Coordinates of C-alpha atoms in Angstrom, one line a residue:
X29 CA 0.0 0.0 0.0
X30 CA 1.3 3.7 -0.4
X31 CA -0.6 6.0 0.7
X32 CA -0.3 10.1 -0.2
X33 CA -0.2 12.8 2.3
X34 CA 0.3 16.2 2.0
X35 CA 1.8 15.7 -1.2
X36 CA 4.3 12.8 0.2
X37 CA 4.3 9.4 -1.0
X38 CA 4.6 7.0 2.2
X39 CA 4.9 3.4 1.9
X40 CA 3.4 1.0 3.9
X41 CA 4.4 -2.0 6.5
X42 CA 2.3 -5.3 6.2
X43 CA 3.4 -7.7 8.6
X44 CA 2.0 -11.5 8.0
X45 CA 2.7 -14.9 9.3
X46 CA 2.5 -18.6 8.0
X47 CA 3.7 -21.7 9.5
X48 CA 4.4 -25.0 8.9
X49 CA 3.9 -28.5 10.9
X50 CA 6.4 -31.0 10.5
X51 CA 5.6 -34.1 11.3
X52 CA 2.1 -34.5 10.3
X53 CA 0.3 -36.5 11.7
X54 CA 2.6 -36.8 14.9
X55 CA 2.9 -39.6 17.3
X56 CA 2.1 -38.9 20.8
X57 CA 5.5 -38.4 23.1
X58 CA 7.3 -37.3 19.7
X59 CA 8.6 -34.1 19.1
X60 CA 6.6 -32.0 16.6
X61 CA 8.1 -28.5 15.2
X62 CA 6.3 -25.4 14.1
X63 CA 8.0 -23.8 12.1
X64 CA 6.8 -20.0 12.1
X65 CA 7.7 -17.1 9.3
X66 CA 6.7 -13.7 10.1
X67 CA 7.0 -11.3 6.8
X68 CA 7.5 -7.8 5.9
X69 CA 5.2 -7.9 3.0
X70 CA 5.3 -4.0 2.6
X71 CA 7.5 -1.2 1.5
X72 CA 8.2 0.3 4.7
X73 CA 10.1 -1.8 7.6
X74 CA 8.0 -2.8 10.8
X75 CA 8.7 -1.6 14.0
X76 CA 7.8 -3.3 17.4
X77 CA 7.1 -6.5 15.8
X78 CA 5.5 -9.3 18.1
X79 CA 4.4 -13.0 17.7
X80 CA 2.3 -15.1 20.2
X81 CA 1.8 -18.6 20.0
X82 CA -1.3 -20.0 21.9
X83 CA 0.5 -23.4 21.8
X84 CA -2.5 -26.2 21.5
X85 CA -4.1 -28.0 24.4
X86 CA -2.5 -31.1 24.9
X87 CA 1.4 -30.4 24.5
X88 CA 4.5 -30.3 26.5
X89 CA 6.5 -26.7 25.1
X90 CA 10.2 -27.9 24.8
X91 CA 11.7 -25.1 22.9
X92 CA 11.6 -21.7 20.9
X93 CA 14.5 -20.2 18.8
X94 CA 14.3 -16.9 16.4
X95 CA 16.3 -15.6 13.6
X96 CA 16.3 -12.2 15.6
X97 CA 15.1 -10.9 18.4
X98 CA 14.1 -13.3 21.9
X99 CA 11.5 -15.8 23.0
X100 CA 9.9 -16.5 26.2
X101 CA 7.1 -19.7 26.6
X102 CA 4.6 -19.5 29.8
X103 CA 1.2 -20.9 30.3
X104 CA 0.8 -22.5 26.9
X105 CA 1.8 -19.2 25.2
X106 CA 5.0 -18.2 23.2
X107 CA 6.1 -14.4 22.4
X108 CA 8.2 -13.4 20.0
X109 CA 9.4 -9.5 20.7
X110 CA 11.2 -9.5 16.8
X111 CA 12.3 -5.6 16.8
X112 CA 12.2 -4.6 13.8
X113 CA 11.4 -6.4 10.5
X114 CA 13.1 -4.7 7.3
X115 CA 10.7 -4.2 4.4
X116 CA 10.5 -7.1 1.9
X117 CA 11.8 -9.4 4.2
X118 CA 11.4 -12.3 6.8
X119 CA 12.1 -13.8 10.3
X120 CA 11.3 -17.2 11.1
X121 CA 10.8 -19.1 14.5
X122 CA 10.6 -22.7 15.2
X123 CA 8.5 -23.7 17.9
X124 CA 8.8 -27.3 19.2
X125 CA 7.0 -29.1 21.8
X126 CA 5.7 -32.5 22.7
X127 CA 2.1 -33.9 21.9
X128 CA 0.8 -35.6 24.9
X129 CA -3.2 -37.0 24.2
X130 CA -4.3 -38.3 20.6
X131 CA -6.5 -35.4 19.5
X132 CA -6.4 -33.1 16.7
X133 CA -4.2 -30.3 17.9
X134 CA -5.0 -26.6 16.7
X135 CA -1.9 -24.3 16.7
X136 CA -3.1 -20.1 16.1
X137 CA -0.1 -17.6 15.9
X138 CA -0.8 -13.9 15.5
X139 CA 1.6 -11.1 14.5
X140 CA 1.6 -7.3 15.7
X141 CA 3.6 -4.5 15.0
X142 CA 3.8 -1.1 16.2
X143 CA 3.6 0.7 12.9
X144 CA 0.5 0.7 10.9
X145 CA -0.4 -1.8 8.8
X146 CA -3.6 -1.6 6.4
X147 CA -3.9 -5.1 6.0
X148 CA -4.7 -6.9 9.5
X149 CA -6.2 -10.2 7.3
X150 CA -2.8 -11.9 7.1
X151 CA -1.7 -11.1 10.8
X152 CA -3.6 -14.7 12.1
X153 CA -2.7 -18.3 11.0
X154 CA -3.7 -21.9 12.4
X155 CA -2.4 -25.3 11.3
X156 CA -3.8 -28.4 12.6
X157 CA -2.1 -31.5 13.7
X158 CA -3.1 -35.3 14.1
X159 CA -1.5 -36.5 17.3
X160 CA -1.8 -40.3 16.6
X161 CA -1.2 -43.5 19.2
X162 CA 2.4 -44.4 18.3
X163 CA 2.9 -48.1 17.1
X164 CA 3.7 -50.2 19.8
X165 CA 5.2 -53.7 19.5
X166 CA 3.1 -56.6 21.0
X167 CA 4.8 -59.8 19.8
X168 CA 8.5 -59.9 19.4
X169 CA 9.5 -62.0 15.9
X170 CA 10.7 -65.7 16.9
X171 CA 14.5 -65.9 15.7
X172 CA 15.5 -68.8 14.0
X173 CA 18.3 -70.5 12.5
X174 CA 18.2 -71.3 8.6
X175 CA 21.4 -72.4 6.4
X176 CA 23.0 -70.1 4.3
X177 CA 20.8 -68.9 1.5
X178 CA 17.6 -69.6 2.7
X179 CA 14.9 -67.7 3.3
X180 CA 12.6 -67.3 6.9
X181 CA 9.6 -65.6 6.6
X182 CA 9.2 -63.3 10.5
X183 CA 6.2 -61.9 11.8
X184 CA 5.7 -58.9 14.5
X185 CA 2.2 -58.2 16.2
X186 CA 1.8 -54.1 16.4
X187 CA -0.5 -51.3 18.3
X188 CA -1.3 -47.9 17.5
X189 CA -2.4 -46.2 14.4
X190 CA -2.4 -47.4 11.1
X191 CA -0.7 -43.6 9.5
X192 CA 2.1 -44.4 11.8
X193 CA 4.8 -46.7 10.3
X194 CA 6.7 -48.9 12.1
X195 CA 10.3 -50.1 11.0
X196 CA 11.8 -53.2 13.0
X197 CA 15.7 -54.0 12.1
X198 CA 18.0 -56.7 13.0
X199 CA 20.7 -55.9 15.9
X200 CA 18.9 -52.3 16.1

């Protein structure tokens, strides 16, 4: 946006966020990353930029790190005090924290800053996440002893759901 006053051209700031899930869907007890890019979508940089992340019901938080600026995490909610955010251009944030109950976790991040920004539509994001029972071994495979070049044919029993793979090696 520009906008003209008093015969001046002035750009405008227009701060947005996205984010990204990895590890979807998630097993419960596993760590599941967010990762978090706030942009400077406007001509003119951002000042006092902010991001708070009202972490979902249902996880352990286990870490934050920025590109710039700090990170604090209390009561299910992570800010973000960025500083300024030059125009055209990004900071990113990677939240990570620990699923604890199978549910459909909703993750919402919002973006402030102190300078104005026309276009508030893009400040709110939310990504869901399927926190899954992990696959859980029941019946170990039998081991056997077969001559050289034969073939044995082992079975495992598994738990948990069925979007989860499970991948069982000999000697680890």
């Amino acid at each position: 946006f520009v906008v003209l006053l008093a015969g001046v051209v002035m750009a405008d700031t227009d701060i947005a966020v996205s984010q990204l899930a990895y590890s979807h869907p998630v097993a419960v007890r596993s760590n599941l990353n967010f990762t978090i890019t706030v942009s400077n979508l406007g001509h003119a940089p951002a000042e006092g930029v902010t991001m708070n992340d009202a972490l979902p019901t249902g996880v352990t938080f286990v870490s934050v790190n920025s590109t710039q600026g700090s990170c604090q995490s209390a009561a299910g909610l992570v800010q973000c005090s960025l500083g300024n955010v030059a125009s055209l251009s990004t900071a990113q944030i990677i939240v990570t924290v620990i699923p604890t109950l199978v549910d459909t976790l909703t993750n919402v991040v919002t973006v402030s800053t102190l300078t104005f920004d026309p276009a508030l539509e893009n400040n709110t994001n939310a990504v869901l996440v399927q926190a899954l029972q992990p696959a859980q071994i029941i019946s170990q495979p039998v081991g056997r002893s077969v001559f050289e070049g034969a073939s044995h044919e082992f079975a495992v029993a598994a738990t948990g759901s069925a979007r989860l793979l499970i991948q069982w090696r000999k000697n680890g």
